[in-house]
Short mmCIF file of C-alpha atoms in Angstrom, two decimals:
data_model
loop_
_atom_site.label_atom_id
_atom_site.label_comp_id
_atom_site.label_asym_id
_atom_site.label_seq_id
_atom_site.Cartn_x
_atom_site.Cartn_y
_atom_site.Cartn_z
CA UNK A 230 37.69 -13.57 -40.60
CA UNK A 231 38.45 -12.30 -36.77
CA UNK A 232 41.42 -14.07 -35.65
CA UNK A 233 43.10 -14.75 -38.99
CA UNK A 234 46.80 -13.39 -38.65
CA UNK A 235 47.87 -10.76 -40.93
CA UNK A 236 50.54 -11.87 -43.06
CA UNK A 237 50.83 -8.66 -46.26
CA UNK A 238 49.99 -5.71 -46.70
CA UNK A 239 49.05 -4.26 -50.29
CA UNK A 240 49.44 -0.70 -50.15
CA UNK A 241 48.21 2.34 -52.99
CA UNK A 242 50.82 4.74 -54.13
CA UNK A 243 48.84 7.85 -54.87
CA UNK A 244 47.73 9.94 -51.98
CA UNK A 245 48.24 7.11 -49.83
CA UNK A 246 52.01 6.90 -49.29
CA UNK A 247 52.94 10.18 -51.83
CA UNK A 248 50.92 13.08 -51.93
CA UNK A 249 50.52 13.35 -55.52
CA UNK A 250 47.63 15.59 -55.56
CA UNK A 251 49.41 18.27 -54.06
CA UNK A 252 52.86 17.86 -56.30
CA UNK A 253 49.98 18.22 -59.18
CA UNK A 254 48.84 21.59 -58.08
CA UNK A 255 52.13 23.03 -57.48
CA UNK A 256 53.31 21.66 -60.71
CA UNK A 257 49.89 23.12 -62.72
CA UNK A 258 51.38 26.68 -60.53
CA UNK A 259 54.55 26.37 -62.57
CA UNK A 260 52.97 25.77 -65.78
CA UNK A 261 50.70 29.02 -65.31
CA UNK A 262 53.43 30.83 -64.57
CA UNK A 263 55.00 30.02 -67.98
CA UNK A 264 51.63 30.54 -70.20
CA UNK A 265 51.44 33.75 -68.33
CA UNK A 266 54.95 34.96 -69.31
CA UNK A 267 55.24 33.40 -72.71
CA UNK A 268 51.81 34.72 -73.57
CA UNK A 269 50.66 37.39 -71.17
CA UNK A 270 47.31 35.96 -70.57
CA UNK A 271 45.09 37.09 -67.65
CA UNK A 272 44.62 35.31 -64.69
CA UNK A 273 41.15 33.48 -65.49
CA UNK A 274 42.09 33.09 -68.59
CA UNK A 275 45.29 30.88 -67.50
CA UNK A 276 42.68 29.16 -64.81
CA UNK A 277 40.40 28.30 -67.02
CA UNK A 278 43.23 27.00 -69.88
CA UNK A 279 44.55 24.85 -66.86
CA UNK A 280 41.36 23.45 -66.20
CA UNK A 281 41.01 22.24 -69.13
CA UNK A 282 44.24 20.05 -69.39
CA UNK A 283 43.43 18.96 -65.57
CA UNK A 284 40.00 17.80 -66.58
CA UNK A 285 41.15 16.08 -69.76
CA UNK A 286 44.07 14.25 -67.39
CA UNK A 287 41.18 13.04 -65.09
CA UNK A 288 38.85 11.97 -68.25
CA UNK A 289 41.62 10.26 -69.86
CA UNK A 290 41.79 7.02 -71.63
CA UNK A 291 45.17 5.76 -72.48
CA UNK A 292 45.21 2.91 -75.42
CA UNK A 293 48.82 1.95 -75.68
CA UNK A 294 48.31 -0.18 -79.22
CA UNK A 295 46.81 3.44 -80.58
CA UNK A 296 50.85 3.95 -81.47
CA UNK A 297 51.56 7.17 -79.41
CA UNK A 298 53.37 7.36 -75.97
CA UNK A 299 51.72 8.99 -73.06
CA UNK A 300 53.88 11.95 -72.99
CA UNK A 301 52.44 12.57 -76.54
CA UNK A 302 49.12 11.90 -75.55
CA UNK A 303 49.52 14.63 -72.78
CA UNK A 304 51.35 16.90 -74.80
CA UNK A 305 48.40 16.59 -76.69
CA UNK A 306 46.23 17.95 -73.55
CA UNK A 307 47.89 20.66 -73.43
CA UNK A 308 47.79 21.36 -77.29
CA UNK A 309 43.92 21.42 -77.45
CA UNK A 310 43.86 23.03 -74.24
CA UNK A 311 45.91 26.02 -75.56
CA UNK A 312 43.97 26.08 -78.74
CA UNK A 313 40.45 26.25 -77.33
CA UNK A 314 42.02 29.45 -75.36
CA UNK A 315 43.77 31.23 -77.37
CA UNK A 316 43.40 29.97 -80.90
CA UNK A 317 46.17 30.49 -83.01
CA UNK A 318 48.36 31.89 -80.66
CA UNK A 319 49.43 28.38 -79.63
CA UNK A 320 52.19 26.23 -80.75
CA UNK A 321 53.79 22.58 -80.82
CA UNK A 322 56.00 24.04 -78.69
CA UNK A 323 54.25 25.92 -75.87
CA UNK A 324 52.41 22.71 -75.50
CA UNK A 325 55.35 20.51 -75.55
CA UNK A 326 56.94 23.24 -72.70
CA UNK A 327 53.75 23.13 -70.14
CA UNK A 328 53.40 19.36 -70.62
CA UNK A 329 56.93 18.83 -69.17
CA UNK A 330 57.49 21.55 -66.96
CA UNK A 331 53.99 20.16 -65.58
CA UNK A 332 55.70 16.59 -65.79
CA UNK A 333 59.35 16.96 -64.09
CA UNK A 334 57.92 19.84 -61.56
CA UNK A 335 55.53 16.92 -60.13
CA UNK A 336 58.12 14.11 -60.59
CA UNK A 337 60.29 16.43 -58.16
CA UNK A 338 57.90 16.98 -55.70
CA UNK A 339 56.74 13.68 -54.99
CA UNK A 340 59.03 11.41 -52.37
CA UNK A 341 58.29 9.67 -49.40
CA UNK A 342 58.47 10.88 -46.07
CA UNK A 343 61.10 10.02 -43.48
CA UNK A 344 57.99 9.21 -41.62
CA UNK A 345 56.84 6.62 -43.94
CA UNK A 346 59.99 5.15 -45.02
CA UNK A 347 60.44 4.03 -41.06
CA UNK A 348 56.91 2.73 -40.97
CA UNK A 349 57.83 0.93 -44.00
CA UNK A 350 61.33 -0.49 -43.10
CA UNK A 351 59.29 -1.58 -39.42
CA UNK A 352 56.48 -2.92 -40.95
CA UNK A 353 57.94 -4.80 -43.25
CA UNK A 354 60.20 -6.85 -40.77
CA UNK A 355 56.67 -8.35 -39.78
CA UNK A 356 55.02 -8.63 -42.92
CA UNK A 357 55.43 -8.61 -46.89
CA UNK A 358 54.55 -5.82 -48.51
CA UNK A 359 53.38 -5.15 -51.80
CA UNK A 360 52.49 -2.20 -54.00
CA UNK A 361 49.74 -2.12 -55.97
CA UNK A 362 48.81 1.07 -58.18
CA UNK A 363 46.51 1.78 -61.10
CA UNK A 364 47.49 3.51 -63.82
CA UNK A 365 49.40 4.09 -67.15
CA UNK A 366 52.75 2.20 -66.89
CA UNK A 367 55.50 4.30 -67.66
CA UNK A 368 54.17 7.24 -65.51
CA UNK A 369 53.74 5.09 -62.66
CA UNK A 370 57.05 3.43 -62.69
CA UNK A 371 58.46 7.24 -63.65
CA UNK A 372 56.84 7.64 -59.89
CA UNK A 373 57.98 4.46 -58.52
CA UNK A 374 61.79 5.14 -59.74
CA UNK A 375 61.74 9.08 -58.73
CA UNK A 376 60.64 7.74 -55.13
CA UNK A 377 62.90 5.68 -54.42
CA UNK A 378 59.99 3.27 -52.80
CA UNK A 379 60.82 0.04 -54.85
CA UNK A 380 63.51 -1.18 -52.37
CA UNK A 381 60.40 -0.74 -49.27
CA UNK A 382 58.49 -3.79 -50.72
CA UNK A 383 58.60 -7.36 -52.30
CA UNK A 384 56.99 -6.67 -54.78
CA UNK A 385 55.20 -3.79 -57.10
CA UNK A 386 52.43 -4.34 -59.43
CA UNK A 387 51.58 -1.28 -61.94
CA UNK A 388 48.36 -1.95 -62.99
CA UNK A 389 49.10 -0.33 -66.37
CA UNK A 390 50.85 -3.60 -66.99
CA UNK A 391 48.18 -5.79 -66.62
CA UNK A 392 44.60 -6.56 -68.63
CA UNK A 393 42.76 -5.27 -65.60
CA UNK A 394 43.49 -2.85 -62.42
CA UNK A 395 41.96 -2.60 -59.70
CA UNK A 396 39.25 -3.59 -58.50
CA UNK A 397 39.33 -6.11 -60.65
CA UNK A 398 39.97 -9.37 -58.94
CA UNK A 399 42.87 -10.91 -61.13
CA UNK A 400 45.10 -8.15 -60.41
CA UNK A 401 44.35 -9.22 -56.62
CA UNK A 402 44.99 -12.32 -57.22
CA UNK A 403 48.05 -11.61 -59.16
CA UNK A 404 49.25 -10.02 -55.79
CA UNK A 405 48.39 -12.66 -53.46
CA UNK A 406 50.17 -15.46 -56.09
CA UNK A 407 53.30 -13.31 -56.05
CA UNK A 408 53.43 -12.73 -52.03
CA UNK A 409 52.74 -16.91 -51.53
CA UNK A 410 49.28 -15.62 -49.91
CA UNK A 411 45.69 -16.00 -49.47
CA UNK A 412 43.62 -13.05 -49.85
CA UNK A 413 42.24 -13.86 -45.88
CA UNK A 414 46.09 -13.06 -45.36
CA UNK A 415 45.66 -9.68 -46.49
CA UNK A 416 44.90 -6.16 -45.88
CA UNK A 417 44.90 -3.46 -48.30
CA UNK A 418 45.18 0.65 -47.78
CA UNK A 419 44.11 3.00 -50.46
CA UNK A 420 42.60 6.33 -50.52
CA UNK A 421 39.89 4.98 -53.55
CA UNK A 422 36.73 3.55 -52.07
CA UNK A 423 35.76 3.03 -55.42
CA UNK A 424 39.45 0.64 -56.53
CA UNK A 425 41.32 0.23 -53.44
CA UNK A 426 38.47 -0.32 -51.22
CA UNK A 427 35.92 -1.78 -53.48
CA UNK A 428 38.98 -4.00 -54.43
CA UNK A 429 40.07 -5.28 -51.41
CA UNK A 430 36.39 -6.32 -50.52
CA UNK A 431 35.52 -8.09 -53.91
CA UNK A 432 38.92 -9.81 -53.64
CA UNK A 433 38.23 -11.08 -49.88
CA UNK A 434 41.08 -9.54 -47.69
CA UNK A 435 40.62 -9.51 -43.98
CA UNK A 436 40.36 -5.98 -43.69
CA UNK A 437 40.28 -2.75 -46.12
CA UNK A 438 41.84 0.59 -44.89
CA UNK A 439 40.88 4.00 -46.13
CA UNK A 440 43.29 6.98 -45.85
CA UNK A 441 40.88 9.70 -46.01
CA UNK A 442 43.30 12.64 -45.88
CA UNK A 443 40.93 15.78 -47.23
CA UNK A 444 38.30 14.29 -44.98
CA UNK A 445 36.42 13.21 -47.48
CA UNK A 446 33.11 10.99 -46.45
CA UNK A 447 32.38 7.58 -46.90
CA UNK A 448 29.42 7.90 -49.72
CA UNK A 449 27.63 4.42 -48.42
CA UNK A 450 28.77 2.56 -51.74
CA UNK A 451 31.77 0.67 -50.63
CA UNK A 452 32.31 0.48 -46.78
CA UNK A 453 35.97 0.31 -45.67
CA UNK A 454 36.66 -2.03 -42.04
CA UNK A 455 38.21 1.27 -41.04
CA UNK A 456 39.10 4.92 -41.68
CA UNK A 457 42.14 7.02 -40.35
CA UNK A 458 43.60 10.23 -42.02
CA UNK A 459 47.00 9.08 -42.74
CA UNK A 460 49.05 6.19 -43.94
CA UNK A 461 51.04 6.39 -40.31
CA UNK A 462 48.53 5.44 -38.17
CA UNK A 463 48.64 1.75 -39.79
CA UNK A 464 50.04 0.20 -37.18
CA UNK A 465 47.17 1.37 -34.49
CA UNK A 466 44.50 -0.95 -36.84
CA UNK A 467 47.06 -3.82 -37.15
CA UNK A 468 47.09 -3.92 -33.90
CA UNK A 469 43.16 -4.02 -33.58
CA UNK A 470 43.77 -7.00 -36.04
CA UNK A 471 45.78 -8.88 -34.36
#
């Protein structure tokens, strides 16, 4: 597709234009700070209590017909977390306290850079712009609201909202319908080789960006048209596009 004029750009929210993984680990700081002084637990002990919710956050499968919310869900984390440390020591309570001190002290931390709100604002007088993240609904639009970022773009699409999420192709297509675009039109950022990436290329845009901010190295699985370390230097492979 060399020549075709870029027309949209679907961006990623997490760790592509907020850095969410960082607001995470200061937020899971909080929260140990709290089990330490409500319980007076020892350092690895606290670590390894932590770990636990984090790893049950990544393994997570969120049914929304199962008839509980997703702040109960991950109150519920938190609750088996504290149990398998420190038995029956925990409470309702505690667990209800970590889950949203972890919650709002994220929610706080997470905004978008003067940096990227001008590359928005200028990119966006040249092309429509659409955001596309995965995930469970209300948390993402709990992000999208707390940002601020709605009013950067014509249009957001949660995945959480939808039957599939990327890289599914419908939810692609969902975005191109919506933007009054072909996929050719397209390019798409993410910091997931295996959705945003993988997306893009199973859903045909003319070129797939990878923000690879820890560095992290292309595995051989999904190839990406091109890799650069942050969000801002966009413009330098539109450019190349062009």
């Amino acid at each position: 597709m060399e020549g075709q004029t870029v027309k949209a750009i679907l961006f990623d929210l997490d760790n592509t234009l907020i850095e969410t993984s960082r607001a995470g680990a200061v937020a899971i700081q909080k929260t140990r700070e709290l089990l330490k002084s409500s319980l007076g637990l020892d350092d690895d002990t606290v670590s390894g209590l932590c770990d636990k919710f984090k790893l049950k956050l990544s393994q997570e499968s969120f049914d929304p017909s199962a008839g509980r919310s997703i702040d109960e869900v991950r109150t519920g984390h938190w609750e088996e977390s504290l149990q398998d440390a420190v038995g029956s020591r925990s409470t309702p309570s505690l667990a209800a306290q970590c889950y949203f001190l972890w919650k709002s002290s994220r929610l706080e931390l997470l905004n978008l850079s003067p940096e990227i709100c001008s590359l928005l604002k200028e990119l966006r007088r040249t092309h429509k712009l659409l955001l596309l993240t995965n995930g469970e609904a209300q948390t993402q639009r709990e992000k999208v609201e707390a940002t601020g970022c709605e009013e950067f773009f014509d249009a957001v699409v949660v995945g959480g909202e939808h039957a599939e999420q990327k890289p599914f192709l419908s939810i692609f297509t969902l975005c191109f319908r919506m933007l009054q675009v072909e996929a050719q039109d397209c390019v798409m950022v993410g910091d997931s080789l295996d959705t945003d990436i993988k997306g893009g290329v199973l859903a045909g845009v003319r070129a797939t960006v990878w923000i690879s901010s820890e560095g992290g190295a292309d595995d051989g699985a999904v190839k990406a048209d091109f890799t650069i370390p942050t969000v801002l230097e966009l413009p330098h492979i539109l450019q190349q596009l062009k």
